[in-house]
Amino acid sequence: MMEPALKLLSDSGLKCEQTNFREDLSVFVCTAYVNENLEEIKHFVAEGGGLLIGGHAWWWAYTNPGQNVLTEFSGNKILTQMGLSLLPATIGGGSYKAPVPSQAVKDSYHFRHLLSRFAAHVTTGEELSQHEERYLKKLGSDCNIYLQMKAHDSSHYRQVLATLTNILMTSGLPEVSDSCPVNSPKDHLLLALGTEVYKVSPDPDALLPYLIKDNPMMPVVYNHRIKFDVNTADMEEWISTGLYLSPGMKTYMSIPPQIVNKDWMIQIGCQTDSLHHNEELKRPPSVHERFPVTSEMIQVWNLWGGLIYLVAPPKTQEKGLLVTVQMAVPAPYYKSGVTTAAEWSLLRTAPSPWAELEFENIILTVPSDAVRDLERPDELAALWDEMMRAIADLAAKPHKFPRKERFVADVQISHGWMHAGYPIMAHKMTAQELVGVKKGSPLWGPIHELGHNQQRACWEFPPNTTECTCNLWSVYVNEEVLGIHREKTEDAMTSANRQSRINDYVAGGRTLDKWGFFVALETYMQLQERFGWDAFKKVFAAYHHMSDFPGDNKGKMNLYVETFSQTVGMDLTGFFKAWGWLIETATEEKLSALPPWSDHPMTQYD
């Protein structure tokens, strides 16, 4: 029993003692993080013993990505078989009243009842009421969570799984694509269910034809060997194999023993964005799968198919690893320094619908149609290598990235036109922009996202600069590598638009709530136009050697003003105050010995 619980229960008059699990106890009290005697505790409860257990699972889920919290989290190994589970989700603080069944209103939600009603709707055509339709999205989410318990020894679980399987075999899956999006709650639910039911189905091969109607056979390669070295930094890393699995296609992978049970994963599918919260779908909401590497021979598959990756955990170093894939579809895959021109002339016609171009510091994952006519990937690689080195230069970092950046061009992403991360997600029409980039033509959006991945909290002032400072990289790479003057990179960067933004900001009172995005970029552009890019490089370099940063925007702004002023040998407090920054007297005193920037661009508005 934990000490806080021991005191609380003892003070209540109960006879308590601090002990490990024993079978002679009346009630065993423990946290949900208990890892010992799990089977004994379950038998203890089954035979009438009491169990008081509590805790949360969100941190475990966060620190164990790709693992099933309902089956792998220690507390759930006890609770799930009792019909209870701790979920990774969190809710806001507040008072929540438990529903009283006798006072239930007609608009209430009941999982088994609505599931039965939806099954009747699909199989016999019974109409759903408006409030039932309103809850279909929640039903889909709850079904997916329920199925993840994988409690096949439970009759209730088998009944729900049989009901869902019957629904899918009766209805099939709705057609969904860029040209045929789905919007209805019913189609949303079916697409989500298809993925999860297929995962836990006792006979997925029999179910597959009902889910994937058009699934042509593709030519395959057998016993394909992949040899690679790994040296990961503080982040996981996807390792491309150049292989693809068709929808529902299964294969075995032979894994070297030294990485078994070492937090490695196998991932099928490059499209990791979840679309469960999108109202309109142009693809199923979840289309990638991960399998933990727990044995030397693993069978893997994915209902929706996808490229095959090994996912290396952080801080991992291995040389000469050899993985063999029993059977898979070859993909158009080019790797700088490895793939020859002769090999590429054949590989670019490979049948996989997804292609990858792996360069020195970046990997582009695009629909294969985007590379079919790419004759000189080496020239494209050289340009991307130059752009990525420029990104590192501005960030004052080594040219070799600790982990190659990734782009995935998908038919639909979770938010925005593109969004940063690993991988950077973009809409599929961006594929031509990524593969067709050349000097003399601007490339703003993709560099903007790569700039996001360079931002650091210590010199960021959210939300003002979130969509601002990343554009420093867009301007820099376009000018320094692609040869595009800033005025021609983006409409917002024309002289007229820049001047108009400054005028409006000054007229509006120079308040920080209006200092954001392209308005905020003007502050940095004025600094750059006076002190050059080298000043930014030196400032970013200075931050690499600092620690114990302020946590609030005001404190961080004053540190930035001090750092930039010291870097250029000039007191910039007047300039930043003219932009409305909150400069402290202590900062002004620190910099008072430096010559002031008295002719800065904002003096004309004084």
Coordinates of C-alpha atoms in Angstrom, one line a residue:
M1 CA 0.0 0.0 0.0
M2 CA 1.3 3.5 -0.8
E3 CA 2.0 5.8 2.1
P4 CA -0.6 8.5 1.3
A5 CA -3.3 5.9 0.9
L6 CA -2.1 4.2 4.1
K7 CA -2.5 7.3 6.1
L8 CA -5.8 8.3 4.6
L9 CA -7.4 4.8 5.1
S10 CA -5.8 4.4 8.6
D11 CA -7.2 7.7 9.7
S12 CA -10.6 6.5 8.5
G13 CA -10.5 3.7 11.1
L14 CA -9.6 0.8 8.8
K15 CA -6.9 -1.7 9.7
C16 CA -4.1 -1.2 7.2
E17 CA -0.5 -2.1 6.7
Q18 CA 2.2 -1.3 4.1
T19 CA 2.9 -4.5 2.3
N20 CA 3.5 -6.1 -1.0
F21 CA 0.7 -8.3 -2.5
R22 CA -0.4 -11.2 -0.3
E23 CA -3.3 -13.6 -0.8
D24 CA -4.5 -13.3 2.8
L25 CA -5.4 -9.6 2.4
S26 CA -9.0 -8.4 2.3
V27 CA -8.4 -5.5 0.0
F28 CA -5.1 -4.8 -1.9
V29 CA -4.4 -1.1 -2.6
C30 CA -1.9 -0.2 -5.3
T31 CA -1.3 2.2 -8.2
A32 CA -2.0 1.4 -11.8
Y33 CA 1.8 1.3 -12.4
V34 CA 2.2 -2.0 -10.4
N35 CA 4.4 -4.4 -12.5
E36 CA 4.6 -7.4 -10.1
N37 CA 2.1 -10.2 -9.3
L38 CA -0.3 -9.2 -12.0
E39 CA -1.7 -12.7 -12.6
E40 CA -2.0 -13.3 -8.8
I41 CA -3.9 -10.0 -8.3
K42 CA -6.4 -11.0 -11.0
H43 CA -6.9 -14.4 -9.4
F44 CA -7.3 -12.8 -6.0
V45 CA -10.1 -10.5 -7.3
A46 CA -11.7 -13.4 -9.2
E47 CA -11.9 -15.3 -5.9
G48 CA -13.6 -12.5 -4.1
G49 CA -10.6 -10.3 -2.9
G50 CA -11.0 -6.5 -3.0
L51 CA -8.8 -4.3 -5.2
L52 CA -8.4 -0.5 -4.9
I53 CA -6.3 0.7 -7.8
G54 CA -5.8 4.1 -9.3
G55 CA -3.6 6.1 -11.7
H56 CA -3.4 7.4 -15.2
A57 CA -2.1 6.0 -18.5
W58 CA -1.5 9.2 -20.6
W59 CA 2.2 9.5 -19.7
W60 CA 2.8 5.8 -20.4
A61 CA 1.1 6.2 -23.8
Y62 CA 3.2 9.3 -24.5
T63 CA 6.5 7.6 -23.6
N64 CA 5.6 4.3 -25.4
P65 CA 4.5 5.4 -28.9
G66 CA 3.1 2.7 -31.1
Q67 CA 2.3 0.4 -28.2
N68 CA -1.3 -0.6 -27.2
V69 CA -2.1 1.0 -23.9
L70 CA -5.1 -1.2 -23.3
T71 CA -3.0 -4.4 -23.5
E72 CA 0.5 -3.4 -22.6
F73 CA 0.1 -0.8 -19.8
S74 CA 0.6 -2.6 -16.5
G75 CA -2.6 -1.4 -14.8
N76 CA -4.7 -2.4 -17.8
K77 CA -3.2 -5.9 -17.8
I78 CA -5.3 -6.3 -14.6
L79 CA -8.2 -4.1 -15.3
T80 CA -9.1 -4.9 -18.9
Q81 CA -10.2 -8.4 -18.1
M82 CA -12.5 -6.9 -15.5
G83 CA -14.3 -4.8 -18.1
L84 CA -12.4 -1.6 -17.1
S85 CA -9.6 0.2 -18.8
L86 CA -7.4 3.3 -18.3
L87 CA -7.3 5.3 -21.6
P88 CA -4.5 7.6 -22.7
A89 CA -6.9 10.5 -23.2
T90 CA -7.2 13.3 -20.7
I91 CA -10.1 15.6 -19.8
G92 CA -10.3 19.1 -18.5
G93 CA -10.6 19.8 -14.8
G94 CA -14.2 20.2 -13.5
S95 CA -17.2 18.6 -11.9
Y96 CA -18.7 15.7 -13.9
K97 CA -22.0 14.2 -12.8
A98 CA -22.4 10.5 -13.2
P99 CA -25.5 9.6 -15.3
V100 CA -28.4 8.1 -13.4
P101 CA -30.0 5.3 -15.5
S102 CA -33.5 5.9 -14.1
Q103 CA -33.3 9.5 -15.2
A104 CA -31.8 8.9 -18.6
V105 CA -33.2 11.1 -21.3
K106 CA -33.9 10.0 -24.8
D107 CA -30.9 11.8 -26.2
S108 CA -28.4 10.0 -24.0
Y109 CA -25.6 7.8 -25.4
H110 CA -25.3 4.1 -24.6
F111 CA -22.6 2.2 -26.4
R112 CA -24.2 -1.3 -26.7
H113 CA -27.7 0.2 -27.5
L114 CA -26.4 2.5 -30.3
L115 CA -24.2 -0.3 -31.7
S116 CA -27.3 -2.5 -31.9
R117 CA -29.3 0.3 -33.6
F118 CA -26.5 1.0 -36.1
A119 CA -26.3 -2.7 -36.9
A120 CA -30.0 -2.8 -37.6
H121 CA -29.7 0.4 -39.7
V122 CA -27.0 -1.3 -41.9
T123 CA -28.4 -4.8 -42.1
T124 CA -32.1 -4.2 -42.3
G125 CA -32.4 -0.6 -43.3
E126 CA -33.9 0.7 -40.0
E127 CA -33.8 4.5 -39.9
L128 CA -31.7 6.2 -37.2
S129 CA -33.0 9.2 -35.3
Q130 CA -31.2 12.5 -35.5
H131 CA -29.7 12.2 -32.0
E132 CA -28.5 8.7 -32.9
E133 CA -26.8 10.0 -36.0
R134 CA -25.2 12.7 -34.0
Y135 CA -23.5 10.1 -31.8
L136 CA -22.1 8.0 -34.6
K137 CA -18.7 9.6 -34.6
K138 CA -18.4 8.9 -30.8
L139 CA -19.6 5.4 -31.4
G140 CA -16.8 4.9 -33.9
S141 CA -14.2 6.2 -31.5
D142 CA -15.5 4.0 -28.7
C143 CA -15.6 0.9 -30.9
N144 CA -12.0 1.5 -31.9
I145 CA -11.0 1.8 -28.2
Y146 CA -13.0 -1.3 -27.3
L147 CA -11.5 -3.4 -30.0
Q148 CA -8.0 -2.5 -28.9
M149 CA -8.6 -4.6 -25.7
K150 CA -8.2 -7.7 -27.8
A151 CA -10.1 -9.6 -25.1
H152 CA -11.0 -12.6 -27.4
D153 CA -11.6 -14.8 -24.4
S154 CA -14.5 -12.6 -23.3
S155 CA -17.9 -13.5 -24.7
H156 CA -19.0 -9.9 -24.7
Y157 CA -16.0 -8.9 -26.7
R158 CA -16.6 -11.7 -29.2
Q159 CA -20.2 -10.5 -29.6
V160 CA -19.3 -6.9 -30.3
L161 CA -16.6 -8.0 -32.8
A162 CA -19.1 -10.3 -34.5
T163 CA -21.6 -7.5 -34.8
L164 CA -19.0 -5.1 -36.2
T165 CA -17.8 -7.8 -38.7
N166 CA -21.3 -8.4 -39.8
I167 CA -21.9 -4.7 -40.3
L168 CA -18.8 -4.5 -42.5
M169 CA -19.5 -7.6 -44.5
T170 CA -23.0 -6.3 -45.2
S171 CA -22.1 -2.7 -46.0
G172 CA -18.5 -2.9 -47.3
L173 CA -16.5 0.3 -47.0
P174 CA -17.5 3.5 -48.8
E175 CA -15.4 4.6 -51.7
V176 CA -13.1 7.4 -50.6
S177 CA -10.6 9.4 -52.6
D178 CA -9.6 13.0 -53.6
S179 CA -12.4 12.9 -56.3
C180 CA -14.9 11.1 -54.0
P181 CA -14.7 12.5 -50.5
V182 CA -17.0 11.3 -47.8
N183 CA -18.8 13.5 -45.3
S184 CA -21.5 11.5 -43.6
P185 CA -21.2 10.2 -40.0
K186 CA -22.1 6.7 -41.2
D187 CA -19.2 6.6 -43.8
H188 CA -16.9 8.1 -41.2
L189 CA -17.8 5.4 -38.8
L190 CA -17.4 2.6 -41.4
L191 CA -14.0 3.7 -42.6
A192 CA -12.7 3.9 -39.0
L193 CA -14.2 0.5 -38.1
G194 CA -12.7 -1.2 -41.2
T195 CA -9.2 -0.5 -40.0
E196 CA -9.7 -1.7 -36.4
V197 CA -11.9 -4.7 -37.1
Y198 CA -9.4 -6.0 -39.6
K199 CA -6.6 -5.8 -37.1
V200 CA -8.4 -8.0 -34.5
S201 CA -10.5 -10.2 -36.8
P202 CA -10.0 -13.9 -36.2
D203 CA -10.1 -14.4 -40.0
P204 CA -8.8 -11.2 -41.6
D205 CA -8.2 -12.9 -45.0
A206 CA -11.9 -13.7 -45.3
L207 CA -12.9 -10.2 -44.3
L208 CA -10.4 -8.5 -46.7
P209 CA -12.5 -8.8 -50.0
Y210 CA -15.4 -7.0 -48.3
L211 CA -13.2 -4.1 -47.3
I212 CA -10.9 -3.7 -50.3
K213 CA -12.8 -4.3 -53.5
D214 CA -10.2 -3.3 -56.1
N215 CA -6.9 -4.9 -55.1
P216 CA -4.9 -5.9 -58.1
M217 CA -1.9 -8.2 -57.8
M218 CA 1.5 -6.5 -58.1
P219 CA 4.8 -8.0 -59.1
V220 CA 6.9 -8.8 -56.0
V221 CA 10.5 -9.5 -55.0
Y222 CA 11.4 -12.3 -52.6
N223 CA 13.9 -12.5 -49.8
H224 CA 15.0 -9.0 -50.2
R225 CA 18.0 -8.2 -48.0
I226 CA 18.4 -4.7 -46.5
K227 CA 21.7 -3.8 -44.8
F228 CA 22.1 -0.6 -42.9
D229 CA 23.9 1.2 -40.0
V230 CA 22.1 3.2 -37.3
N231 CA 23.2 6.1 -35.2
T232 CA 20.2 8.0 -33.9
A233 CA 20.2 11.1 -31.8
D234 CA 17.5 11.9 -29.2
M235 CA 14.7 11.1 -31.6
E236 CA 13.3 8.0 -33.3
E237 CA 14.2 7.6 -36.9
W238 CA 12.4 5.9 -39.8
I239 CA 14.7 3.7 -42.0
S240 CA 13.4 3.3 -45.5
T241 CA 13.5 -0.2 -47.1
G242 CA 12.4 0.7 -50.7
L243 CA 9.6 -1.9 -50.3
Y244 CA 5.8 -1.7 -50.3
L245 CA 3.0 -4.0 -49.1
S246 CA -0.3 -4.0 -51.0
P247 CA -3.5 -3.6 -49.0
G248 CA -3.9 -6.7 -46.8
M249 CA -0.7 -8.3 -48.1
K250 CA 1.3 -10.1 -45.4
T251 CA 5.0 -10.7 -45.2
Y252 CA 7.6 -12.1 -42.8
M253 CA 10.6 -10.1 -41.8
S254 CA 13.8 -11.6 -40.4
I255 CA 15.2 -9.4 -37.7
P256 CA 18.8 -9.4 -36.3
P257 CA 18.8 -10.6 -32.7
Q258 CA 20.6 -7.6 -31.3
I259 CA 17.6 -5.3 -31.9
V260 CA 14.9 -7.6 -30.7
N261 CA 13.1 -6.3 -27.6
K262 CA 15.1 -3.0 -27.8
D263 CA 12.1 -0.7 -28.6
W264 CA 12.5 -1.0 -32.4
M265 CA 9.3 -1.0 -34.5
I266 CA 8.2 -2.0 -38.0
Q267 CA 6.0 0.6 -39.6
I268 CA 3.8 0.0 -42.6
G269 CA 2.7 3.2 -44.3
C270 CA 4.2 6.7 -44.6
Q271 CA 0.9 8.6 -44.0
T272 CA 0.9 9.0 -40.2
D273 CA -1.5 11.9 -39.9
S274 CA -4.7 10.9 -38.1
L275 CA -7.8 12.4 -39.8
H276 CA -10.3 11.2 -37.1
H277 CA -11.3 14.8 -36.3
N278 CA -11.7 15.9 -39.9
E279 CA -15.3 16.3 -41.0
E280 CA -14.6 15.5 -44.7
L281 CA -12.4 12.5 -45.6
K282 CA -10.4 11.9 -48.8
R283 CA -8.8 8.8 -47.3
P284 CA -9.5 6.6 -44.3
P285 CA -8.7 8.4 -41.0
S286 CA -5.8 6.1 -40.0
V287 CA -3.8 4.2 -42.6
H288 CA -0.5 3.2 -41.0
E289 CA 0.4 0.3 -38.7
R290 CA 3.3 -0.3 -36.2
F291 CA 4.5 -3.6 -34.9
P292 CA 7.0 -3.9 -32.0
V293 CA 10.1 -5.9 -32.8
T294 CA 9.8 -8.7 -30.2
S295 CA 11.1 -11.7 -32.1
E296 CA 13.6 -12.5 -34.8
M297 CA 10.8 -13.4 -37.2
I298 CA 7.8 -11.1 -37.4
Q299 CA 4.7 -11.1 -39.7
V300 CA 3.5 -7.7 -40.7
W301 CA 0.6 -6.3 -42.7
N302 CA -1.7 -3.3 -43.1
L303 CA -5.2 -3.2 -44.4
W304 CA -4.4 -0.1 -46.5
G305 CA -0.9 -1.3 -47.5
G306 CA 2.1 1.1 -47.4
L307 CA 5.8 1.5 -47.6
I308 CA 7.8 -0.7 -45.1
Y309 CA 10.0 1.1 -42.5
L310 CA 12.1 0.1 -39.6
V311 CA 11.8 2.6 -36.8
A312 CA 15.0 2.9 -34.7
P313 CA 14.6 4.2 -31.1
P314 CA 16.5 7.2 -29.9
K315 CA 20.2 7.0 -28.9
T316 CA 20.8 3.7 -30.8
Q317 CA 24.1 2.8 -32.5
E318 CA 24.4 -0.4 -34.6
K319 CA 26.5 -1.3 -37.6
G320 CA 25.9 -3.9 -40.4
L321 CA 22.3 -4.7 -39.4
L322 CA 20.7 -7.1 -41.9
V323 CA 16.9 -7.5 -42.4
T324 CA 15.4 -9.8 -44.9
V325 CA 11.8 -9.3 -46.2
Q326 CA 10.2 -12.5 -47.4
M327 CA 8.0 -10.9 -50.0
A328 CA 7.1 -7.3 -51.0
V329 CA 6.4 -5.0 -53.9
P330 CA 9.4 -2.9 -55.1
A331 CA 9.1 0.9 -54.8
P332 CA 10.8 3.7 -56.8
Y333 CA 13.5 4.4 -54.2
Y334 CA 16.6 6.5 -54.9
K335 CA 19.4 6.9 -52.3
S336 CA 22.2 9.3 -52.9
G337 CA 25.6 7.6 -53.2
V338 CA 24.0 4.2 -53.3
T339 CA 21.5 4.0 -56.3
T340 CA 23.2 4.1 -59.7
A341 CA 21.8 5.7 -62.8
A342 CA 21.2 2.3 -64.3
E343 CA 19.4 1.1 -61.3
W344 CA 17.2 4.2 -61.1
S345 CA 16.2 3.8 -64.8
L346 CA 14.5 0.6 -63.8
L347 CA 13.4 1.5 -60.2
R348 CA 11.5 4.6 -61.2
T349 CA 9.0 2.3 -63.0
A350 CA 8.6 0.0 -60.0
P351 CA 4.9 -0.8 -59.3
S352 CA 4.5 0.7 -55.8
P353 CA 2.2 3.7 -55.7
W354 CA 4.6 5.4 -53.3
A355 CA 8.2 6.5 -54.1
E356 CA 11.0 7.8 -52.0
L357 CA 14.1 10.0 -52.8
E358 CA 16.6 9.9 -50.0
F359 CA 19.3 12.6 -50.1
E360 CA 22.0 13.8 -47.7
N361 CA 19.7 15.5 -45.2
I362 CA 16.2 15.0 -46.4
I363 CA 13.8 12.2 -47.7
L364 CA 11.0 13.0 -50.1
T365 CA 8.0 10.6 -50.0
V366 CA 5.7 11.3 -52.9
P367 CA 3.2 9.4 -55.1
S368 CA 5.2 7.5 -57.7
D369 CA 3.7 9.4 -60.6
A370 CA 5.8 12.4 -59.5
V371 CA 9.1 10.5 -60.2
R372 CA 8.3 8.4 -63.2
D373 CA 9.8 11.1 -65.5
L374 CA 12.7 12.1 -63.2
E375 CA 15.8 11.2 -65.2
R376 CA 18.4 12.9 -63.1
P377 CA 17.7 12.4 -59.4
D378 CA 21.4 13.1 -58.7
E379 CA 20.9 16.7 -59.9
L380 CA 17.8 17.1 -57.7
A381 CA 19.8 15.6 -54.8
A382 CA 22.6 18.2 -55.3
L383 CA 20.1 21.1 -55.1
W384 CA 18.3 19.7 -52.0
D385 CA 21.7 19.1 -50.4
E386 CA 22.6 22.7 -51.0
M387 CA 19.3 24.0 -49.6
M388 CA 19.6 21.8 -46.5
R389 CA 23.1 22.9 -45.9
A390 CA 21.9 26.5 -46.1
I391 CA 19.2 25.7 -43.5
A392 CA 21.9 24.4 -41.2
D393 CA 24.1 27.4 -41.9
L394 CA 21.4 29.9 -40.9
A395 CA 20.7 27.8 -37.7
A396 CA 24.4 27.8 -36.9
K397 CA 24.4 24.0 -36.9
P398 CA 26.6 21.3 -38.5
H399 CA 25.8 20.5 -42.2
K400 CA 25.0 16.9 -41.3
F401 CA 21.5 16.9 -39.6
P402 CA 21.2 14.6 -36.5
R403 CA 18.2 13.1 -38.4
K404 CA 17.2 13.5 -42.0
E405 CA 14.1 15.6 -42.4
R406 CA 11.2 13.9 -44.1
F407 CA 8.4 15.2 -46.4
V408 CA 5.3 13.1 -47.1
A409 CA 2.9 14.4 -49.8
D410 CA -0.6 13.0 -48.9
V411 CA -4.1 13.3 -50.4
Q412 CA -5.2 14.8 -47.1
I413 CA -3.5 15.9 -43.9
S414 CA -4.7 16.7 -40.4
H415 CA -4.5 20.5 -40.7
G416 CA -3.2 23.3 -42.9
W417 CA -1.7 23.2 -46.4
M418 CA 1.4 21.7 -44.8
H419 CA 2.6 21.2 -41.3
A420 CA 5.9 20.7 -39.7
G421 CA 7.1 17.7 -37.7
Y422 CA 8.6 14.3 -38.6
P423 CA 7.5 13.8 -41.2
I424 CA 6.5 17.2 -42.6
M425 CA 3.1 16.6 -44.1
A426 CA 1.9 18.3 -47.3
H427 CA -0.9 17.9 -49.8
K428 CA -0.1 15.7 -52.8
M429 CA 0.1 18.5 -55.3
T430 CA 3.2 19.7 -53.4
A431 CA 5.0 16.6 -54.7
Q432 CA 5.7 18.2 -58.0
E433 CA 7.0 21.3 -56.2
L434 CA 9.4 19.1 -54.1
V435 CA 10.6 17.0 -57.0
G436 CA 10.6 19.9 -59.6
V437 CA 12.5 22.5 -57.6
K438 CA 15.1 24.4 -59.5
K439 CA 17.2 27.5 -59.3
G440 CA 15.5 30.6 -60.5
S441 CA 12.1 29.4 -59.2
P442 CA 10.8 30.3 -55.7
L443 CA 10.1 27.6 -53.1
W444 CA 8.4 29.2 -50.1
G445 CA 6.0 26.8 -48.4
P446 CA 8.3 23.7 -48.0
I447 CA 11.2 25.8 -46.7
H448 CA 8.7 27.5 -44.3
E449 CA 8.0 24.1 -42.8
L450 CA 11.6 23.2 -42.6
G451 CA 12.1 26.5 -40.8
H452 CA 9.4 25.5 -38.3
N453 CA 11.6 22.5 -37.5
Q454 CA 14.5 24.8 -36.7
Q455 CA 12.6 27.1 -34.3
R456 CA 13.6 27.0 -30.6
A457 CA 11.4 28.0 -27.7
C458 CA 14.2 30.1 -26.2
W459 CA 14.0 32.7 -29.0
E460 CA 10.4 32.2 -30.0
F461 CA 7.5 34.4 -28.7
P462 CA 4.3 32.4 -29.2
P463 CA 1.8 32.9 -30.6
N464 CA 3.3 36.0 -32.3
T465 CA 6.3 34.5 -34.0
T466 CA 5.0 30.9 -34.5
E467 CA 4.3 31.6 -38.2
C468 CA 7.0 34.3 -38.5
T469 CA 10.6 33.3 -37.6
C470 CA 10.3 30.1 -39.7
N471 CA 10.1 32.4 -42.7
L472 CA 13.7 33.6 -42.1
W473 CA 14.7 30.3 -43.6
S474 CA 12.3 30.8 -46.6
V475 CA 13.8 34.2 -47.4
Y476 CA 17.4 33.0 -46.8
V477 CA 17.2 29.8 -48.9
N478 CA 15.3 31.5 -51.7
E479 CA 17.9 34.3 -51.9
E480 CA 21.1 32.5 -51.1
V481 CA 20.5 29.2 -53.0
L482 CA 17.7 29.6 -55.5
G483 CA 18.6 33.1 -56.5
I484 CA 15.2 34.7 -55.9
H485 CA 15.1 38.2 -54.4
R486 CA 12.7 38.4 -51.4
E487 CA 10.3 40.6 -53.3
K488 CA 9.7 37.8 -55.7
T489 CA 9.4 34.9 -53.3
E490 CA 6.0 35.6 -51.9
D491 CA 3.3 38.2 -52.5
A492 CA 3.5 39.4 -48.9
M493 CA 7.2 40.2 -49.4
T494 CA 6.7 42.9 -52.1
S495 CA 7.9 46.4 -51.0
A496 CA 4.4 47.8 -51.2
N497 CA 2.9 45.1 -49.0
R498 CA 5.7 45.3 -46.5
Q499 CA 5.3 49.1 -46.2
S500 CA 1.6 48.8 -45.9
R501 CA 1.9 46.4 -43.0
I502 CA 4.2 48.6 -41.1
N503 CA 2.0 51.6 -41.7
D504 CA -1.1 49.7 -40.4
Y505 CA 0.8 48.4 -37.4
V506 CA 2.0 51.9 -36.4
A507 CA -1.4 53.4 -36.9
G508 CA -2.9 50.7 -34.8
G509 CA -0.8 51.7 -31.8
R510 CA 2.1 49.2 -32.1
T511 CA 0.5 46.7 -29.7
L512 CA 2.0 43.2 -29.5
D513 CA -1.3 41.6 -29.9
K514 CA -1.1 42.8 -33.6
W515 CA 2.6 42.0 -33.9
G516 CA 2.5 38.6 -35.6
F517 CA 3.1 36.6 -38.8
F518 CA 4.3 38.8 -41.7
V519 CA 4.0 42.0 -39.5
A520 CA 6.5 40.4 -37.0
L521 CA 8.7 39.3 -39.9
E522 CA 9.3 43.0 -40.8
T523 CA 11.1 43.4 -37.5
Y524 CA 13.5 40.7 -38.4
M525 CA 13.8 41.8 -42.0
Q526 CA 14.8 45.3 -40.9
L527 CA 17.5 43.8 -38.7
Q528 CA 18.7 41.6 -41.6
E529 CA 18.8 44.5 -44.0
R530 CA 21.0 46.5 -41.7
F531 CA 23.2 43.8 -40.1
G532 CA 23.1 40.9 -42.7
W533 CA 22.5 37.2 -42.3
D534 CA 25.7 36.7 -40.4
A535 CA 24.3 38.5 -37.4
F536 CA 21.4 36.0 -37.2
K537 CA 23.8 33.1 -37.5
K538 CA 25.9 34.5 -34.6
V539 CA 22.8 35.1 -32.5
F540 CA 21.5 31.6 -33.1
A541 CA 25.0 30.3 -32.3
A542 CA 25.1 32.3 -29.1
Y543 CA 21.8 30.6 -28.0
H544 CA 23.4 27.1 -28.5
H545 CA 25.7 28.0 -25.6
M546 CA 23.1 29.3 -23.2
S547 CA 20.9 27.5 -20.6
D548 CA 18.3 28.5 -18.0
F549 CA 16.1 30.5 -20.4
P550 CA 13.2 32.7 -19.2
G551 CA 9.9 31.0 -19.6
D552 CA 7.8 34.1 -20.4
N553 CA 7.7 36.1 -23.6
K554 CA 8.8 39.3 -21.9
G555 CA 11.8 37.7 -20.4
K556 CA 12.7 36.0 -23.6
M557 CA 12.3 39.2 -25.6
N558 CA 14.7 41.0 -23.3
L559 CA 17.2 38.2 -23.6
Y560 CA 16.9 38.4 -27.4
V561 CA 17.4 42.2 -27.5
E562 CA 20.5 41.8 -25.3
T563 CA 21.9 38.9 -27.4
F564 CA 21.4 40.7 -30.7
S565 CA 22.8 44.0 -29.4
Q566 CA 25.9 42.3 -28.0
T567 CA 26.3 40.4 -31.3
V568 CA 26.3 43.5 -33.5
G569 CA 28.0 45.8 -31.0
M570 CA 25.1 48.3 -31.0
D571 CA 22.3 49.2 -28.5
L572 CA 19.1 48.0 -30.2
T573 CA 16.7 48.8 -27.4
G574 CA 15.3 51.9 -29.2
F575 CA 14.6 49.9 -32.3
F576 CA 12.8 47.1 -30.4
K577 CA 10.8 49.6 -28.3
A578 CA 9.7 51.3 -31.5
W579 CA 8.2 47.9 -32.5
G580 CA 6.3 47.7 -29.2
W581 CA 8.5 45.2 -27.4
L582 CA 8.5 45.3 -23.6
I583 CA 12.0 46.4 -22.8
E584 CA 13.0 46.4 -19.2
T585 CA 15.0 49.2 -17.6
A586 CA 17.7 46.6 -16.6
T587 CA 18.2 45.6 -20.2
E588 CA 18.6 49.3 -21.3
E589 CA 21.1 49.8 -18.5
K590 CA 23.1 46.7 -19.6
L591 CA 23.4 47.9 -23.1
S592 CA 23.8 51.6 -22.4
A593 CA 27.6 51.5 -23.0
L594 CA 27.1 50.4 -26.6
P595 CA 26.5 53.0 -29.4
P596 CA 22.8 53.3 -30.1
W597 CA 21.2 52.5 -33.4
S598 CA 19.8 56.0 -33.8
D599 CA 18.9 55.9 -37.5
H600 CA 16.9 52.6 -37.4
P601 CA 14.0 52.3 -39.9
M602 CA 11.3 53.0 -37.3
T603 CA 12.5 56.5 -36.4
Q604 CA 10.5 57.9 -39.2
Y605 CA 7.3 57.0 -37.3
D606 CA 8.4 58.7 -34.0

